[in-house]
């Protein structure tokens, strides 16, 4: 009898287990069907794009080299593509035609910024900085200050002596180092020294760093700068799936960013010395011949029509954002230029011959020479095209609904401008992966500084959120490269050749070279020239 009871009990448990499995299966299937239905209905009025996974959506595309992943997806779905990043909607622009369609008609609609943990911590939750501020009155006031006071044509011209002084200083030290003949030169280190000191000279009229990189303070500065830039391109899961914030905490993101914020503030406080500027302004015995620097300008500049001044914190935040944006990016661009010229020695020799003809042998290259160097300009443009400093623009966000190419785009849709893909758009460029400066000799009218006319070349972004220091970056990169070519013959280290050069990219918000460019320099001009 007990045997039959045991068999009956087992059958009951099996039936119960089968029922439980069936219930779970039905729940999973129902959930997936609801997910598919919701996604399908949502996407009816949105541009095409890859199907999102539950919870995370298409978030995987932001890992690794997102500019390349998004470029590959755009080849399937088109230049205007929709992706789901966790709980956030995102529009990806990957062709010149799509960029023109979006920004000619809807630039203002997409002129805000999405919130993120990185920006929240680095701005102490205020978002009161030029890159991070949402679209509105405060941002417009900051942008007006940048355009009319910090980077106006008159201000840019007044800083020409600073740029020449820093380039001359670099050339002098490079000549001394090359004459030792002991080792190769890490070119990126030297270029970063020029861009760093150029920024601090503009801000405070002080050369803050030893270009030879012998002191700990400069190495600390470089570290803060690199980490700040990298943080802006980091994938923080809680930005996209808030209920997964425990993962962000386990990763230690907030503590890391707070430490970075503290180090950045300490660094900029040493550089700008607001209190010293205020004391000098009140000093009745001050030198009347003193030329105001950026800190002086910002202390006097009204933030709005009512005459409200910027606070010390706002000045620090604004100048720190300019240092972050204008130092490593310009040095990285110049390094890529030299790398491409080392990989293409015939073009390098042509560029040197052009500079020698225009400039001569007894002086350094001046900014006034650059318009007379069409090949150099084409080389710089081609490098901007192949190696944009920021391959993906800082994300924008729509602050109002709009219709783009017939698609209904709702408010709070993020926008990613894939500059890397746009610059390799096969509809705009033949052999887009090949370094060929002659394409810009054939079309010299293409202007990367325009921001609203030539969407096939937009290294500094487009429209209202375009980099305000674009003219400075273009001028300084051109000046550094021209003088490096004019003053030195360059060679690769033993064992390397143009055909075997490593042109790999590092994974970051900025398109760094994975392997720093180390070269041998042989002076072409007497040391007395410097």
XYZ file of C-alpha atoms in Angstrom:
530
model
C 0.000 0.000 0.000
C 2.738 2.399 0.911
C 4.278 1.940 -2.548
C 1.162 3.337 -4.207
C 1.107 6.260 -1.762
C 4.737 7.083 -2.536
C 4.091 6.946 -6.277
C 1.080 9.192 -5.889
C 3.111 11.705 -3.854
C 5.833 11.749 -6.464
C 3.322 12.273 -9.239
C 1.784 15.156 -7.279
C 5.151 16.811 -6.759
C 6.030 16.361 -10.425
C 2.736 17.881 -11.450
C 3.330 20.779 -9.059
C 6.858 21.285 -10.394
C 5.630 21.104 -13.942
C 2.966 23.656 -13.109
C 5.579 25.977 -11.577
C 7.848 25.682 -14.598
C 4.897 26.310 -16.854
C 3.924 29.397 -14.877
C 7.465 30.824 -15.010
C 7.697 30.064 -18.715
C 4.388 31.732 -19.383
C 5.470 34.784 -17.363
C 8.747 35.097 -19.294
C 7.010 34.686 -22.650
C 4.330 37.211 -21.700
C 6.962 39.714 -20.540
C 8.904 39.330 -23.781
C 5.756 39.732 -25.862
C 4.821 42.892 -23.969
C 8.391 44.190 -24.421
C 8.261 43.492 -28.154
C 4.850 45.140 -28.489
C 5.913 48.259 -26.573
C 9.144 48.572 -28.532
C 7.338 48.046 -31.838
C 4.720 50.715 -31.084
C 7.355 53.175 -29.851
C 9.508 52.767 -32.953
C 6.750 53.353 -35.515
C 7.483 57.084 -35.635
C 11.227 56.850 -34.970
C 14.126 56.348 -37.418
C 15.346 52.794 -38.111
C 17.870 51.177 -35.833
C 18.959 47.913 -34.215
C 16.440 46.060 -32.053
C 17.096 46.746 -28.346
C 17.714 44.087 -25.714
C 15.491 44.120 -22.636
C 16.678 46.449 -19.831
C 19.981 47.576 -21.414
C 18.752 48.232 -24.939
C 21.685 48.893 -27.304
C 23.995 50.026 -24.521
C 26.719 47.630 -25.682
C 27.608 50.006 -28.535
C 29.147 52.468 -26.049
C 31.783 49.943 -24.959
C 35.191 49.670 -26.578
C 35.411 51.894 -29.661
C 31.866 53.251 -29.920
C 32.591 55.496 -32.915
C 33.491 52.416 -34.966
C 30.565 50.330 -33.699
C 28.092 53.088 -34.469
C 29.672 53.605 -37.898
C 29.163 49.914 -38.661
C 25.518 50.041 -37.534
C 24.911 53.170 -39.621
C 26.029 51.265 -42.717
C 22.978 49.044 -42.144
C 20.398 51.463 -40.752
C 21.374 54.789 -42.322
C 22.834 58.156 -41.432
C 19.915 58.958 -39.111
C 19.593 56.056 -36.687
C 17.658 55.449 -33.473
C 19.083 53.405 -30.617
C 17.822 52.675 -27.112
C 20.397 53.240 -24.353
C 18.824 51.615 -21.310
C 15.878 53.882 -20.495
C 17.120 56.712 -22.743
C 16.216 57.391 -26.358
C 19.100 58.355 -28.634
C 19.391 59.690 -32.177
C 22.709 58.965 -33.928
C 23.846 61.154 -36.840
C 26.455 59.449 -39.037
C 26.469 61.114 -42.471
C 27.004 64.645 -43.758
C 23.515 64.708 -45.286
C 21.886 63.687 -41.996
C 23.946 66.251 -40.072
C 22.845 68.979 -42.475
C 19.198 67.939 -42.128
C 19.349 67.962 -38.317
C 21.402 71.074 -37.662
C 20.211 73.362 -40.430
C 16.650 73.011 -39.143
C 16.799 71.748 -35.556
C 20.063 72.965 -34.018
C 18.253 74.870 -31.280
C 15.995 71.928 -30.428
C 19.076 69.771 -29.809
C 21.123 72.388 -27.941
C 20.665 71.104 -24.405
C 22.750 68.554 -22.474
C 21.658 65.297 -20.806
C 22.492 64.834 -17.142
C 25.105 62.301 -16.087
C 26.910 61.201 -12.960
C 30.228 62.518 -14.310
C 28.899 66.033 -14.945
C 26.883 66.044 -11.722
C 29.962 65.309 -9.615
C 32.485 67.402 -11.548
C 30.187 70.457 -11.469
C 29.070 69.783 -7.868
C 25.530 69.365 -9.156
C 25.288 72.920 -10.521
C 25.946 72.277 -14.237
C 27.170 75.888 -14.300
C 29.924 75.464 -16.856
C 30.005 76.159 -20.579
C 30.214 72.524 -21.786
C 27.723 71.128 -19.262
C 25.070 73.822 -18.862
C 21.635 72.983 -20.305
C 20.296 75.208 -23.048
C 18.805 78.368 -21.609
C 19.603 81.887 -20.466
C 22.601 80.975 -18.307
C 24.265 78.973 -21.069
C 23.613 81.781 -23.594
C 25.295 84.253 -21.234
C 28.364 82.038 -20.877
C 28.527 81.462 -24.621
C 28.302 85.199 -25.270
C 31.190 85.773 -22.857
C 33.263 83.148 -24.659
C 32.502 84.547 -28.114
C 32.904 88.253 -27.307
C 35.540 88.309 -24.559
C 37.650 85.144 -24.563
C 37.781 83.961 -28.195
C 36.767 86.991 -30.246
C 38.887 87.816 -33.334
C 40.439 90.754 -31.455
C 41.335 88.612 -28.445
C 42.702 85.872 -30.690
C 44.930 88.422 -32.454
C 46.138 89.837 -29.129
C 47.371 86.365 -28.115
C 49.495 85.833 -31.220
C 52.665 86.786 -29.342
C 51.896 84.177 -26.676
C 51.498 81.430 -29.259
C 54.743 82.351 -30.993
C 56.574 82.569 -27.680
C 55.512 79.073 -26.628
C 56.341 77.544 -30.001
C 59.740 79.259 -30.017
C 60.400 77.968 -26.499
C 59.570 74.419 -27.609
C 61.806 74.664 -30.672
C 64.727 75.946 -28.613
C 64.511 73.098 -26.113
C 63.984 70.509 -28.854
C 67.145 71.730 -30.597
C 69.072 71.323 -27.343
C 67.657 67.837 -26.791
C 68.272 66.693 -30.358
C 71.886 67.832 -30.244
C 72.519 65.413 -27.370
C 71.732 62.569 -29.758
C 70.945 60.208 -26.904
C 67.357 59.125 -27.472
C 64.171 59.564 -29.405
C 61.735 62.379 -28.640
C 58.262 61.627 -27.326
C 56.558 64.233 -29.489
C 53.223 64.213 -27.661
C 54.919 65.258 -24.423
C 56.456 68.296 -26.083
C 53.285 69.275 -27.880
C 51.263 69.040 -24.666
C 53.826 71.297 -23.014
C 53.191 73.966 -25.640
C 49.399 73.750 -25.463
C 49.404 73.702 -21.648
C 51.617 76.756 -21.322
C 49.771 78.543 -24.094
C 46.528 78.156 -22.125
C 48.047 79.288 -18.807
C 49.704 82.257 -20.503
C 46.350 83.276 -21.973
C 44.643 82.797 -18.605
C 47.203 84.343 -16.228
C 50.199 85.546 -18.290
C 52.316 82.904 -16.536
C 54.127 79.911 -17.995
C 53.074 77.343 -15.467
C 54.859 74.163 -16.542
C 58.421 73.112 -17.292
C 58.269 71.917 -20.886
C 60.965 69.334 -20.133
C 58.454 67.600 -17.844
C 60.937 67.249 -15.004
C 58.686 68.266 -12.125
C 56.065 66.236 -10.331
C 53.518 69.041 -10.486
C 53.271 68.962 -14.272
C 52.986 65.170 -14.290
C 50.153 65.530 -11.790
C 48.499 68.123 -14.017
C 48.759 65.865 -17.064
C 47.231 63.017 -15.061
C 44.234 65.129 -13.949
C 43.737 66.375 -17.474
C 43.818 62.917 -19.035
C 41.529 61.412 -16.379
C 39.016 64.264 -16.730
C 38.851 63.792 -20.479
C 38.544 60.008 -20.157
C 35.752 60.354 -17.575
C 33.606 62.234 -20.087
C 33.662 59.196 -22.346
C 33.080 56.624 -19.605
C 30.103 54.274 -19.625
C 28.345 54.650 -16.251
C 25.499 52.128 -16.149
C 23.292 54.105 -13.732
C 23.068 56.988 -16.216
C 21.012 54.710 -18.453
C 19.436 52.201 -16.054
C 18.966 54.062 -12.741
C 17.881 51.011 -10.760
C 21.294 49.448 -11.482
C 22.995 52.217 -9.482
C 24.317 49.590 -7.053
C 26.710 48.498 -9.833
C 27.977 52.072 -10.163
C 28.554 52.169 -6.398
C 30.389 48.846 -6.436
C 32.618 50.200 -9.213
C 33.495 53.198 -7.000
C 32.607 55.800 -9.610
C 31.383 58.510 -7.244
C 34.442 58.365 -4.986
C 36.734 58.385 -8.014
C 35.002 61.410 -9.537
C 34.965 63.308 -6.235
C 38.732 62.827 -5.997
C 39.121 64.016 -9.572
C 36.958 67.060 -8.872
C 39.073 67.978 -5.832
C 42.353 67.630 -7.729
C 40.998 69.655 -10.654
C 39.903 72.494 -8.376
C 43.254 72.538 -6.593
C 45.053 72.662 -9.924
C 42.992 75.487 -11.395
C 43.188 77.484 -8.142
C 46.997 77.461 -8.411
C 46.858 78.489 -12.041
C 44.343 81.337 -12.006
C 45.054 82.929 -8.568
C 41.784 84.889 -8.429
C 42.692 86.655 -5.170
C 45.972 87.970 -6.608
C 44.114 89.313 -9.634
C 41.620 91.093 -7.385
C 44.402 92.680 -5.340
C 46.192 93.851 -8.465
C 42.988 95.405 -9.787
C 42.635 97.452 -6.578
C 46.302 98.489 -6.519
C 46.468 102.199 -7.421
C 50.197 101.889 -8.146
C 49.796 99.055 -10.654
C 51.612 99.112 -13.975
C 49.279 100.787 -16.480
C 51.018 98.948 -19.331
C 49.833 95.597 -17.980
C 47.806 93.631 -20.547
C 44.733 91.992 -18.961
C 44.582 88.188 -19.039
C 41.482 86.010 -19.128
C 40.995 86.119 -15.361
C 41.093 89.928 -15.424
C 38.571 89.948 -18.263
C 36.176 87.593 -16.493
C 36.389 89.477 -13.190
C 35.164 92.609 -14.992
C 32.782 91.020 -17.484
C 29.084 91.198 -16.590
C 27.278 87.885 -16.825
C 24.028 89.485 -17.928
C 22.503 92.794 -18.969
C 21.886 93.663 -15.323
C 25.643 93.745 -14.736
C 25.792 90.679 -12.481
C 29.428 89.486 -12.279
C 30.631 85.916 -12.422
C 31.372 84.316 -9.053
C 34.869 83.032 -8.298
C 33.538 79.476 -8.608
C 32.023 80.171 -12.008
C 35.288 81.702 -13.233
C 37.224 78.663 -12.029
C 34.732 76.261 -13.616
C 34.742 78.103 -16.937
C 38.529 78.291 -17.168
C 39.002 74.670 -16.086
C 36.648 73.549 -18.851
C 38.677 75.584 -21.360
C 41.928 74.022 -20.145
C 40.426 70.523 -20.387
C 39.031 71.149 -23.857
C 41.936 73.091 -25.351
C 45.099 71.378 -24.177
C 45.247 67.660 -24.883
C 42.990 67.789 -27.931
C 45.200 70.218 -29.871
C 48.387 68.363 -28.916
C 46.808 65.058 -29.972
C 45.813 66.516 -33.356
C 49.362 67.754 -34.002
C 50.730 64.338 -33.017
C 48.409 62.631 -35.518
C 49.554 65.086 -38.217
C 53.179 64.164 -37.626
C 52.326 60.451 -37.498
C 50.591 60.611 -40.884
C 53.506 62.566 -42.352
C 55.960 59.966 -41.062
C 53.821 57.270 -42.696
C 53.771 59.322 -45.934
C 57.333 60.653 -46.383
C 56.691 61.991 -49.907
C 53.958 64.301 -48.592
C 56.217 65.340 -45.700
C 58.993 66.323 -48.080
C 56.553 68.306 -50.226
C 55.300 70.142 -47.157
C 58.850 71.006 -46.076
C 59.658 72.293 -49.550
C 56.541 74.485 -49.553
C 57.414 75.964 -46.145
C 61.039 76.593 -47.148
C 59.909 78.415 -50.279
C 57.431 80.671 -48.478
C 59.283 81.254 -45.189
C 62.919 81.032 -46.167
C 65.741 79.824 -43.966
C 66.417 82.625 -41.509
C 63.265 82.863 -39.386
C 60.533 80.782 -37.781
C 57.141 80.216 -39.391
C 54.667 82.960 -38.448
C 50.889 82.808 -38.368
C 50.786 85.208 -41.289
C 52.540 82.529 -43.378
C 49.832 79.889 -42.903
C 47.380 81.278 -45.524
C 50.247 81.040 -48.027
C 50.832 77.343 -47.294
C 47.974 75.516 -49.059
C 49.517 72.061 -48.721
C 50.010 72.522 -44.977
C 46.381 73.627 -44.624
C 45.242 70.589 -46.617
C 47.334 68.302 -44.390
C 45.781 69.770 -41.238
C 42.258 69.409 -42.672
C 42.902 65.827 -43.760
C 44.141 64.977 -40.265
C 41.039 66.586 -38.745
C 39.040 64.371 -41.095
C 40.758 61.057 -40.375
C 41.537 61.641 -36.698
C 39.012 64.051 -35.144
C 40.066 64.827 -31.582
C 36.568 63.909 -30.342
C 35.241 61.151 -32.643
C 31.852 61.343 -30.909
C 30.648 64.795 -29.967
C 29.638 65.563 -26.398
C 26.041 64.349 -26.232
C 23.232 66.776 -26.850
C 19.611 66.461 -25.775
C 16.385 67.791 -27.287
C 14.516 70.234 -25.062
C 11.473 70.276 -27.331
C 9.868 67.808 -29.754
C 10.662 68.094 -33.453
C 10.186 66.281 -36.754
C 13.389 65.263 -38.546
C 13.097 63.849 -42.068
C 9.504 62.869 -41.314
C 10.353 61.128 -38.042
C 8.813 62.386 -34.791
C 11.558 62.954 -32.221
C 10.270 63.460 -28.657
C 11.653 65.768 -25.976
C 14.661 64.489 -23.989
C 16.036 62.461 -26.867
C 19.817 62.332 -26.700
C 21.813 63.020 -29.833
C 25.194 61.553 -30.722
C 27.051 63.205 -33.576
C 29.401 60.538 -34.945
C 32.044 62.878 -36.345
C 34.324 59.933 -37.107
C 31.698 58.322 -39.382
C 30.716 61.629 -41.016
C 34.359 62.294 -41.902
C 34.530 58.875 -43.592
C 31.202 59.203 -45.392
C 31.727 57.458 -48.777
C 29.130 59.740 -50.334
C 31.436 62.689 -49.620
C 34.933 61.193 -49.931
C 36.572 58.736 -52.324
C 38.723 56.169 -50.492
C 37.708 57.718 -47.151
C 40.133 55.609 -45.068
C 43.180 56.834 -47.019
C 45.265 59.850 -45.963
C 45.113 62.067 -49.043
C 45.521 65.827 -48.398
C 45.132 66.566 -52.111
C 41.354 66.211 -51.692
C 41.414 69.565 -49.847
C 43.766 71.118 -52.387
C 41.035 70.341 -54.892
C 38.409 71.812 -52.549
C 40.143 74.549 -50.516
C 36.787 76.183 -49.753
C 35.932 73.477 -47.198
C 36.289 75.266 -43.871
C 36.351 73.229 -40.611
C 35.831 76.451 -38.624
C 32.492 77.276 -40.216
C 30.295 75.072 -38.072
C 27.246 75.439 -40.323
C 28.316 75.287 -43.987
C 30.561 72.252 -44.559
C 29.015 69.300 -42.746
C 31.497 66.889 -44.295
C 34.278 68.345 -42.094
C 33.162 69.245 -38.557
C 36.018 68.391 -36.139
C 34.838 71.089 -33.712
C 31.156 70.220 -33.871
C 28.357 72.293 -35.367
C 25.940 75.075 -34.512
C 25.352 76.550 -31.089
C 27.354 73.912 -29.241
C 30.396 74.127 -31.504
C 33.733 74.475 -29.686
C 34.267 78.210 -29.009
C 38.057 77.801 -29.219
C 38.078 76.242 -32.697
C 40.115 79.058 -34.264
C 42.725 78.820 -31.501
C 43.045 75.032 -31.927
C 43.371 75.263 -35.715
C 45.932 78.066 -35.558
C 48.090 76.520 -32.839
C 48.110 73.045 -34.425
C 49.101 74.562 -37.772
C 51.815 76.708 -36.207
C 53.338 73.833 -34.222
C 53.417 71.428 -37.174
C 54.776 74.042 -39.592
C 57.686 74.875 -37.296
C 58.443 71.220 -36.555
C 58.704 70.554 -40.288
C 60.614 73.767 -41.000
C 63.201 73.353 -38.253
C 63.852 69.596 -38.231
C 64.285 66.547 -40.379
C 62.436 63.679 -38.693
C 63.220 59.966 -38.727
C 61.644 56.863 -37.229
C 63.578 54.853 -34.627
C 65.694 51.947 -35.849
C 63.578 48.976 -36.853
C 60.526 51.029 -37.820
C 59.444 52.034 -41.298
C 56.568 54.050 -42.766
C 54.909 50.844 -43.945
C 54.963 49.231 -40.485
C 53.967 52.205 -38.345
C 51.430 51.415 -35.643
C 48.474 53.774 -36.185
C 46.178 52.166 -33.614
C 43.747 54.299 -31.624
C 43.473 54.275 -27.849
C 40.055 53.840 -26.260
C 38.982 57.183 -24.823
C 36.682 60.149 -25.333
C 39.630 61.738 -27.209
C 41.080 59.866 -30.177
C 44.581 59.317 -28.798
C 47.300 57.300 -30.462
C 47.629 54.004 -28.641
C 51.408 54.144 -29.021
C 53.023 57.573 -28.408
C 54.893 58.935 -31.416
C 58.612 58.783 -30.672
C 60.924 60.221 -33.348
C 64.524 61.205 -33.989
C 64.994 64.906 -34.739
C 67.855 66.430 -36.746
C 67.956 70.264 -36.753
C 67.748 71.965 -40.139
C 68.407 75.476 -38.797
C 71.157 76.994 -36.605
C 70.484 77.116 -32.863
C 70.944 80.897 -32.926
C 67.611 81.182 -34.774
C 65.791 80.400 -31.535
